[in-house]
Coordinates of C-alpha atoms in Angstrom, one line a residue:
X1 CA -96.7 6.8 178.4
X2 CA -97.4 9.3 181.1
X3 CA -95.0 11.8 182.5
X4 CA -93.2 10.7 185.8
X5 CA -94.4 14.0 187.3
X6 CA -97.9 13.1 186.9
X7 CA -99.4 13.6 190.5
X8 CA -101.1 10.1 190.6
X9 CA -98.0 8.3 189.5
X10 CA -95.9 10.3 192.1
X11 CA -98.3 9.3 194.7
X12 CA -98.0 5.8 193.7
X13 CA -94.1 5.7 193.7
X14 CA -94.0 7.3 197.1
X15 CA -96.3 4.8 198.7
X16 CA -94.8 1.7 197.2
X17 CA -91.2 2.7 198.1
X18 CA -88.8 -0.3 197.2
X19 CA -91.5 -2.9 197.0
X20 CA -91.3 -4.6 193.4
X21 CA -93.4 -7.7 193.7
X22 CA -97.0 -6.5 193.5
X23 CA -100.4 -8.2 193.5
X24 CA -103.3 -5.9 192.9
X25 CA -106.9 -6.5 193.7
X26 CA -108.6 -5.9 190.4
X27 CA -112.4 -5.7 190.4
X28 CA -112.5 -3.9 186.9
X29 CA -114.1 -0.8 188.3
X30 CA -113.0 2.7 187.8
X31 CA -110.6 2.7 191.0
X32 CA -108.8 -0.6 190.4
X33 CA -108.6 0.1 186.6
X34 CA -106.9 3.4 187.4
X35 CA -104.4 1.9 189.7
X36 CA -103.5 -1.1 187.5
X37 CA -103.0 1.3 184.7
X38 CA -100.7 3.4 186.8
X39 CA -98.8 0.2 187.9
X40 CA -98.4 -0.9 184.4
X41 CA -96.9 2.6 183.4
X42 CA -94.6 2.2 186.5
X43 CA -93.4 -1.3 185.4
X44 CA -92.8 0.0 181.9
X45 CA -90.4 2.6 183.4
X46 CA -89.0 0.1 185.7
X47 CA -87.8 -2.0 182.6
X48 CA -85.3 0.6 181.9
X49 CA -83.4 -0.3 184.9
X50 CA -83.1 -4.2 185.1
X51 CA -82.4 -4.5 188.8
X52 CA -85.5 -2.6 189.7
X53 CA -88.0 -4.4 187.4
X54 CA -91.6 -4.7 188.9
X55 CA -93.3 -8.0 189.0
X56 CA -97.0 -7.5 188.7
X57 CA -100.0 -9.7 189.0
X58 CA -103.8 -9.0 189.2
X59 CA -106.4 -11.0 191.1
X60 CA -110.2 -10.7 190.5
X61 CA -112.6 -11.9 193.1
X62 CA -115.8 -13.5 191.7
X63 CA -118.3 -13.2 194.4
X64 CA -121.2 -14.8 192.4
X65 CA -123.5 -12.0 193.5
X66 CA -124.3 -10.4 190.1
X67 CA -125.6 -12.1 187.0
X68 CA -123.1 -10.0 185.1
X69 CA -120.1 -11.4 187.3
X70 CA -118.7 -13.9 184.5
X71 CA -118.8 -11.0 181.9
X72 CA -116.9 -8.9 184.4
X73 CA -114.2 -11.7 184.6
X74 CA -114.0 -11.7 180.9
X75 CA -113.5 -7.8 180.9
X76 CA -110.7 -8.1 183.5
X77 CA -109.1 -10.9 181.8
X78 CA -108.9 -9.0 178.5
X79 CA -107.6 -5.7 180.1
X80 CA -104.8 -7.8 181.7
X81 CA -104.0 -9.7 178.6
X82 CA -103.8 -6.2 176.7
X83 CA -101.5 -4.9 179.4
X84 CA -99.5 -8.0 179.8
X85 CA -100.3 -8.6 183.4
X86 CA -100.7 -12.1 184.8
X87 CA -104.2 -12.5 185.9
X88 CA -106.0 -14.9 188.3
X89 CA -109.7 -15.4 189.2
X90 CA -110.8 -16.6 192.7
X91 CA -114.5 -17.6 193.2
X92 CA -115.4 -17.2 196.8
X93 CA -118.6 -18.3 198.8
X94 CA -120.1 -15.9 201.3
X95 CA -121.2 -16.5 204.9
X96 CA -123.8 -13.8 205.6
X97 CA -124.8 -15.2 209.0
X98 CA -122.5 -13.0 211.1
X99 CA -122.4 -9.4 209.8
X100 CA -124.4 -9.3 206.6
X101 CA -123.4 -9.5 202.8
X102 CA -121.3 -6.3 202.7
X103 CA -118.9 -7.7 205.4
X104 CA -119.1 -11.3 204.1
X105 CA -118.0 -10.1 200.7
X106 CA -115.0 -8.1 202.2
X107 CA -114.0 -10.9 204.4
X108 CA -114.1 -13.4 201.5
X109 CA -112.0 -11.0 199.2
X110 CA -109.3 -10.7 201.9
X111 CA -109.1 -14.3 202.6
X112 CA -108.7 -14.9 198.8
X113 CA -106.0 -12.2 198.7
X114 CA -104.2 -14.0 201.5
X115 CA -104.3 -17.3 199.9
X116 CA -102.9 -16.0 196.7
X117 CA -100.1 -13.8 197.8
X118 CA -96.7 -15.1 197.0
X119 CA -93.4 -15.0 199.1
X120 CA -92.1 -11.3 198.9
X121 CA -95.2 -10.0 197.3
X122 CA -97.3 -7.1 198.6
X123 CA -101.0 -6.5 198.1
X124 CA -102.2 -3.2 196.8
X125 CA -105.8 -2.0 196.7
X126 CA -107.5 1.0 195.1
X127 CA -109.5 2.7 198.0
X128 CA -109.3 6.4 197.6
X129 CA -110.0 9.6 199.5
X130 CA -114.0 9.5 199.2
X131 CA -113.7 5.8 200.4
X132 CA -111.8 7.0 203.4
X133 CA -114.5 9.6 204.2
X134 CA -117.2 7.0 203.9
X135 CA -115.4 4.4 206.1
X136 CA -114.9 7.2 208.7
X137 CA -118.7 8.0 208.7
X138 CA -119.6 4.2 208.9
X139 CA -117.4 3.9 212.0
X140 CA -118.9 7.1 213.6
X141 CA -122.4 5.4 213.0
X142 CA -121.2 2.3 214.8
X143 CA -120.0 4.4 217.7
X144 CA -116.4 3.4 217.2
X145 CA -113.5 4.6 219.2
X146 CA -110.1 6.1 217.9
X147 CA -109.1 2.7 216.4
X148 CA -112.2 2.3 214.3
X149 CA -112.3 6.0 213.4
X150 CA -108.6 5.8 212.2
X151 CA -110.4 4.0 209.3
X152 CA -107.9 2.8 206.5
X153 CA -104.1 3.2 206.8
X154 CA -102.0 3.8 203.7
X155 CA -100.0 0.7 204.9
X156 CA -100.4 -2.2 207.2
X157 CA -99.3 -5.7 208.0
X158 CA -101.2 -8.2 206.1
X159 CA -100.8 -12.0 205.8
X160 CA -97.1 -11.9 206.7
X161 CA -96.5 -9.2 204.2
X162 CA -97.9 -5.6 203.6
X163 CA -101.1 -4.2 202.4
X164 CA -100.8 -0.8 200.7
X165 CA -103.4 1.7 199.6
X166 CA -101.6 4.2 197.5
X167 CA -104.6 6.2 196.2
X168 CA -106.0 7.2 199.6
X169 CA -105.2 10.9 199.0
X170 CA -106.8 10.8 195.5
X171 CA -110.5 11.9 195.1
X172 CA -112.8 9.9 192.9
X173 CA -113.0 12.9 190.7
X174 CA -109.2 12.8 190.1
X175 CA -109.5 9.1 189.2
X176 CA -112.3 9.9 186.7
X177 CA -110.3 12.7 185.1
X178 CA -107.3 10.4 184.8
X179 CA -109.4 7.6 183.5
X180 CA -111.0 9.8 180.8
X181 CA -107.7 11.3 179.8
X182 CA -106.2 7.8 179.3
X183 CA -109.3 6.6 177.7
X184 CA -109.7 3.7 180.0
X185 CA -112.8 1.3 180.1
X186 CA -114.0 0.1 183.2
X187 CA -117.0 -1.8 184.8
X188 CA -120.0 0.0 186.3
X189 CA -121.5 -2.4 189.0
X190 CA -125.1 -1.7 189.0
X191 CA -125.4 -2.8 192.7
X192 CA -123.5 0.3 193.6
X193 CA -126.8 2.1 193.1
X194 CA -128.7 0.1 195.7
X195 CA -128.9 2.3 198.8
X196 CA -130.1 -0.6 200.9
X197 CA -126.3 -0.9 201.5
X198 CA -124.9 1.4 204.0
X199 CA -121.9 2.5 202.0
X200 CA -124.0 3.0 198.9
X201 CA -126.5 5.2 200.9
X202 CA -123.6 7.4 202.0
X203 CA -122.2 7.7 198.7
X204 CA -125.5 8.3 196.9
X205 CA -127.3 10.5 199.4
X206 CA -125.1 11.9 202.2
X207 CA -121.6 12.6 200.7
X208 CA -123.1 14.7 197.9
X209 CA -124.7 16.9 200.4
X210 CA -121.6 17.2 202.5
X211 CA -119.5 18.0 199.6
X212 CA -121.9 20.7 198.4
X213 CA -121.9 22.2 201.9
X214 CA -118.1 21.7 202.6
X215 CA -116.2 20.9 199.4
X216 CA -113.1 19.7 201.5
X217 CA -115.2 17.4 203.8
X218 CA -113.5 14.2 202.4
X219 CA -109.9 15.8 203.2
X220 CA -111.2 16.9 206.7
X221 CA -112.4 13.4 207.5
X222 CA -109.2 11.8 206.4
X223 CA -107.3 14.1 208.4
X224 CA -109.3 13.2 211.5
X225 CA -108.9 9.5 210.7
X226 CA -105.2 10.2 210.4
X227 CA -105.1 11.9 213.9
X228 CA -107.1 9.1 215.4
X229 CA -104.6 6.8 213.9
X230 CA -101.7 8.7 215.5
X231 CA -103.5 8.6 219.0
X232 CA -103.8 4.8 218.6
X233 CA -100.2 4.4 217.6
X234 CA -99.2 6.5 220.7
X235 CA -101.3 4.2 222.9
X236 CA -99.7 1.2 221.3
X237 CA -96.3 2.4 222.2
X238 CA -97.2 3.4 225.7
X239 CA -99.1 0.1 226.4
X240 CA -96.7 -2.3 224.7
X241 CA -94.4 -3.2 227.7
X242 CA -97.5 -3.5 230.0
X243 CA -99.1 -5.8 227.5
X244 CA -96.1 -7.9 226.9
X245 CA -96.0 -8.5 230.6
X246 CA -99.5 -9.7 230.7
X247 CA -99.2 -12.2 227.7
X248 CA -98.2 -15.7 228.2
X249 CA -96.1 -17.6 225.7
X250 CA -99.1 -19.5 224.7
X251 CA -100.9 -16.1 223.9
X252 CA -103.4 -16.0 226.7
X253 CA -103.6 -12.8 229.0
X254 CA -103.3 -12.8 232.8
X255 CA -106.4 -11.6 234.7
X256 CA -105.1 -10.6 238.1
X257 CA -103.0 -7.6 237.0
X258 CA -106.0 -6.2 234.9
X259 CA -108.2 -6.2 238.2
X260 CA -106.1 -3.2 239.5
X261 CA -106.4 -1.3 236.2
X262 CA -108.8 1.5 235.4
X263 CA -111.5 0.3 233.2
X264 CA -110.0 2.6 230.4
X265 CA -106.6 1.1 230.6
X266 CA -108.1 -2.6 230.9
X267 CA -110.2 -2.0 227.9
X268 CA -107.2 -0.5 226.0
X269 CA -105.2 -3.6 226.9
X270 CA -107.8 -6.2 226.0
X271 CA -108.3 -4.4 222.7
X272 CA -104.7 -4.8 221.7
X273 CA -104.7 -8.4 222.8
X274 CA -107.6 -9.0 220.5
X275 CA -105.8 -7.2 217.8
X276 CA -102.6 -9.3 218.2
X277 CA -104.9 -12.4 217.5
X278 CA -106.3 -10.7 214.3
X279 CA -109.8 -10.7 215.8
X280 CA -112.3 -8.1 214.9
X281 CA -112.3 -5.4 217.6
X282 CA -115.1 -6.0 220.1
X283 CA -117.6 -3.2 221.0
X284 CA -117.4 -1.7 224.5
X285 CA -120.5 -3.6 225.7
X286 CA -118.8 -6.8 224.6
X287 CA -115.7 -6.0 226.5
X288 CA -117.6 -5.2 229.5
X289 CA -119.5 -8.6 229.2
X290 CA -116.2 -10.5 228.6
X291 CA -114.7 -9.0 231.7
X292 CA -117.9 -9.7 234.1
X293 CA -119.1 -12.8 232.6
X294 CA -115.7 -14.6 231.8
X295 CA -112.9 -13.0 233.8
X296 CA -114.8 -12.5 237.0
X297 CA -117.3 -15.4 237.0
X298 CA -117.1 -17.7 240.0
X299 CA -114.0 -19.9 240.3
X300 CA -115.7 -23.2 239.7
X301 CA -117.2 -22.1 236.3
X302 CA -116.0 -22.8 232.9
X303 CA -117.2 -19.5 231.2
X304 CA -117.2 -18.7 227.6
X305 CA -118.1 -15.7 225.4
X306 CA -118.6 -16.1 221.7
X307 CA -116.8 -13.4 219.6
X308 CA -117.2 -13.9 215.9
X309 CA -115.5 -17.3 215.0
X310 CA -113.9 -17.6 218.6
X311 CA -114.7 -18.1 222.1
X312 CA -113.2 -16.1 224.9
X313 CA -112.4 -18.8 227.7
X314 CA -110.9 -18.6 231.3
X315 CA -108.5 -21.1 232.5
X316 CA -106.0 -20.9 235.3
X317 CA -106.8 -17.1 235.9
X318 CA -106.1 -16.4 232.3
X319 CA -108.2 -15.3 229.4
X320 CA -107.8 -17.5 226.3
X321 CA -109.0 -16.9 222.6
X322 CA -110.0 -20.2 221.3
X323 CA -111.2 -20.8 217.6
X324 CA -114.7 -22.4 217.4
X325 CA -114.2 -26.0 216.7
X326 CA -116.3 -29.0 215.6
X327 CA -117.6 -31.1 218.5
X328 CA -115.7 -34.4 218.4
X329 CA -117.2 -36.2 221.6
X330 CA -118.4 -39.5 220.6
X331 CA -116.4 -39.6 217.4
X332 CA -114.8 -43.1 216.7
X333 CA -112.2 -43.7 214.1
X334 CA -110.9 -47.2 213.0
X335 CA -107.1 -47.2 212.6
X336 CA -105.0 -49.6 210.7
X337 CA -101.8 -48.8 212.4
X338 CA -99.8 -50.0 209.2
X339 CA -101.1 -46.5 207.8
X340 CA -101.2 -43.0 208.8
X341 CA -104.5 -41.6 210.2
X342 CA -105.9 -38.2 209.3
X343 CA -107.8 -36.8 212.4
X344 CA -111.0 -34.8 211.9
X345 CA -111.4 -30.9 212.1
X346 CA -107.8 -30.1 211.2
X347 CA -106.2 -31.8 214.1
X348 CA -103.4 -33.3 212.1
X349 CA -102.2 -36.9 211.7
X350 CA -101.2 -39.9 213.7
X351 CA -98.2 -41.6 212.4
X352 CA -95.8 -44.3 213.8
X353 CA -92.4 -42.9 214.6
X354 CA -89.6 -44.5 216.5
X355 CA -87.8 -41.1 217.1
X356 CA -90.6 -39.4 218.8
X357 CA -94.0 -40.1 220.1
X358 CA -95.9 -41.7 223.0
X359 CA -95.0 -45.4 223.6
X360 CA -97.6 -48.0 224.4
X361 CA -97.7 -51.8 224.1
X362 CA -98.3 -53.3 220.6
X363 CA -101.9 -54.4 220.3
X364 CA -102.7 -58.1 220.0
X365 CA -103.9 -59.3 216.6
X366 CA -107.4 -59.8 218.0
X367 CA -107.7 -56.2 219.4
X368 CA -109.5 -53.6 217.5
X369 CA -107.5 -50.2 217.4
X370 CA -109.7 -47.1 217.4
X371 CA -109.3 -43.3 218.2
X372 CA -111.9 -41.7 220.0
X373 CA -112.5 -38.2 221.8
X374 CA -113.8 -37.4 225.2
X375 CA -113.6 -39.6 228.1
X376 CA -115.5 -40.0 231.4
X377 CA -114.8 -42.0 234.4
X378 CA -111.8 -43.2 236.4
X379 CA -108.5 -43.7 234.8
X380 CA -105.3 -45.3 236.1
X381 CA -102.2 -43.9 234.4
X382 CA -98.6 -44.9 234.5
X383 CA -96.7 -43.1 237.3
X384 CA -99.6 -43.0 239.7
X385 CA -100.7 -45.5 242.3
X386 CA -104.3 -44.5 242.3
X387 CA -107.0 -44.0 239.6
X388 CA -108.3 -40.5 239.2
X389 CA -111.7 -39.3 237.7
X390 CA -111.1 -38.1 234.2
X391 CA -112.0 -34.5 235.0
X392 CA -109.7 -34.3 237.9
X393 CA -106.8 -35.9 236.0
X394 CA -107.1 -33.4 233.0
X395 CA -107.0 -30.6 235.8
X396 CA -104.0 -31.9 237.5
X397 CA -102.1 -32.5 234.0
X398 CA -103.0 -28.8 233.1
X399 CA -105.1 -29.7 230.0
X400 CA -107.4 -26.8 229.3
X401 CA -111.2 -27.7 229.1
X402 CA -111.5 -26.9 225.3
X403 CA -108.6 -29.3 224.6
X404 CA -109.9 -32.2 226.6
X405 CA -112.4 -33.3 223.9
X406 CA -109.9 -32.6 221.1
X407 CA -107.0 -34.8 222.4
X408 CA -107.0 -38.2 220.5
X409 CA -107.6 -41.1 222.9
X410 CA -106.1 -44.5 221.7
X411 CA -108.3 -47.6 222.5
X412 CA -107.5 -51.3 222.1
X413 CA -111.2 -52.7 222.0
X414 CA -112.8 -50.9 224.9
X415 CA -109.6 -50.3 226.8
X416 CA -108.2 -46.7 226.9
X417 CA -104.5 -47.1 226.2
X418 CA -103.3 -43.6 225.9
X419 CA -104.2 -39.8 225.6
X420 CA -101.9 -38.8 222.8
X421 CA -99.1 -36.6 224.1
X422 CA -100.7 -36.5 227.6
X423 CA -100.5 -39.9 229.5
X424 CA -100.4 -43.8 229.0
X425 CA -102.8 -46.0 231.0
X426 CA -101.6 -49.1 232.9
X427 CA -103.6 -51.0 230.3
X428 CA -101.3 -49.5 227.7
X429 CA -98.0 -49.7 229.5
X430 CA -95.4 -52.0 227.7
X431 CA -94.2 -54.8 229.9
X432 CA -90.6 -55.9 229.9
X433 CA -89.8 -57.7 226.6
X434 CA -93.0 -56.6 225.1
X435 CA -93.0 -55.1 221.5
X436 CA -93.5 -51.2 221.7
X437 CA -95.8 -49.2 219.5
X438 CA -94.6 -45.5 219.3
X439 CA -97.4 -43.2 218.0
X440 CA -96.7 -39.5 217.1
X441 CA -99.4 -36.9 216.9
X442 CA -98.3 -34.6 214.0
X443 CA -100.2 -31.4 214.7
X444 CA -99.1 -29.4 211.6
X445 CA -102.8 -28.5 211.1
X446 CA -103.8 -28.5 214.8
X447 CA -105.4 -25.5 216.1
X448 CA -106.0 -24.9 219.9

């Protein structure tokens, strides 16, 4: 076993702090093999003090990109068996339509990590000093500001827990020395030699030149990244109170106060608003378009701006971030009211509940009960003397445009009876002495 004064182990202990339940992203490559070995040594030492025992698990992501992928799984499984580490494999599918294969693979990995993490468990990954320098240069290539140039932090919130990168101060050369000293075996991914990928191009052609000219370039790049991170943290602290005043309980952000801000301050506030929603940071040009095309569009417009898997929308002088959803207008679902009904696109369930829900008359035996989405025309609702056109009614009731076609509509034959959780029509109003149907929209899966 290695000595507790081994620099890499000391670095690991410092970064992990008091965390004892650990999930490691284990690719089988040099970096993650060294990290897993260090964690195994640390776990061995922790067994000497029962109350501080480390619980260690490893997850391998099978991207399906390389013909050797199944062989890599076998290698990683054997390593974990030898070292008595609980091992999981997660196969993922990649969506390369948005940002290409590198970004798609990264997104799929972290989605798998998020899915696998258990209560009280942290995630550790094996990025090192050279990775940090490459990330800094990639951000520079994209024209990123301080947030992007801050690259990878040692520790950050992730999926309700913490992501820690304990080897960020260690160079690849240090990891190689450690691996050879410990006689470790690892996977060499031949795709790492494909310089069509930006990171590989930097690693194969640019970093060697920079290191030859300036041997401490990775340390300098990491220091610059750290300084950028400090600047962002300072801005977070200075803008936090202003941001909280702009954000509504529903998570939207008020437009009017932003009008009087300088462009720099407005962009900084908007970036932090996006960050709170976990959305990839928009470029400056995108921010300018969101402001001019959505926030400042004419009052009678219903503007939207697509940003990744979300739309930026305006409603009641607020900007809203809305997940892109399946179009449901025209959808018709038969409903046997004796059973629960699962709604499409993660909208949840319709159930009968006497304790809560919307009350309508019980359908006649001859009436066909359906759920539909999207309504046009005049509607007469309970509590109002006159009918109103559906668009005007939705506006008066404060239902945002993107929710109007995602609100389940209860029909008896061709008669609209109710919009769940919004209104009951006169055709659905229970009369004195009539049996009542109480419908609850359980939106546990609902996403606005």
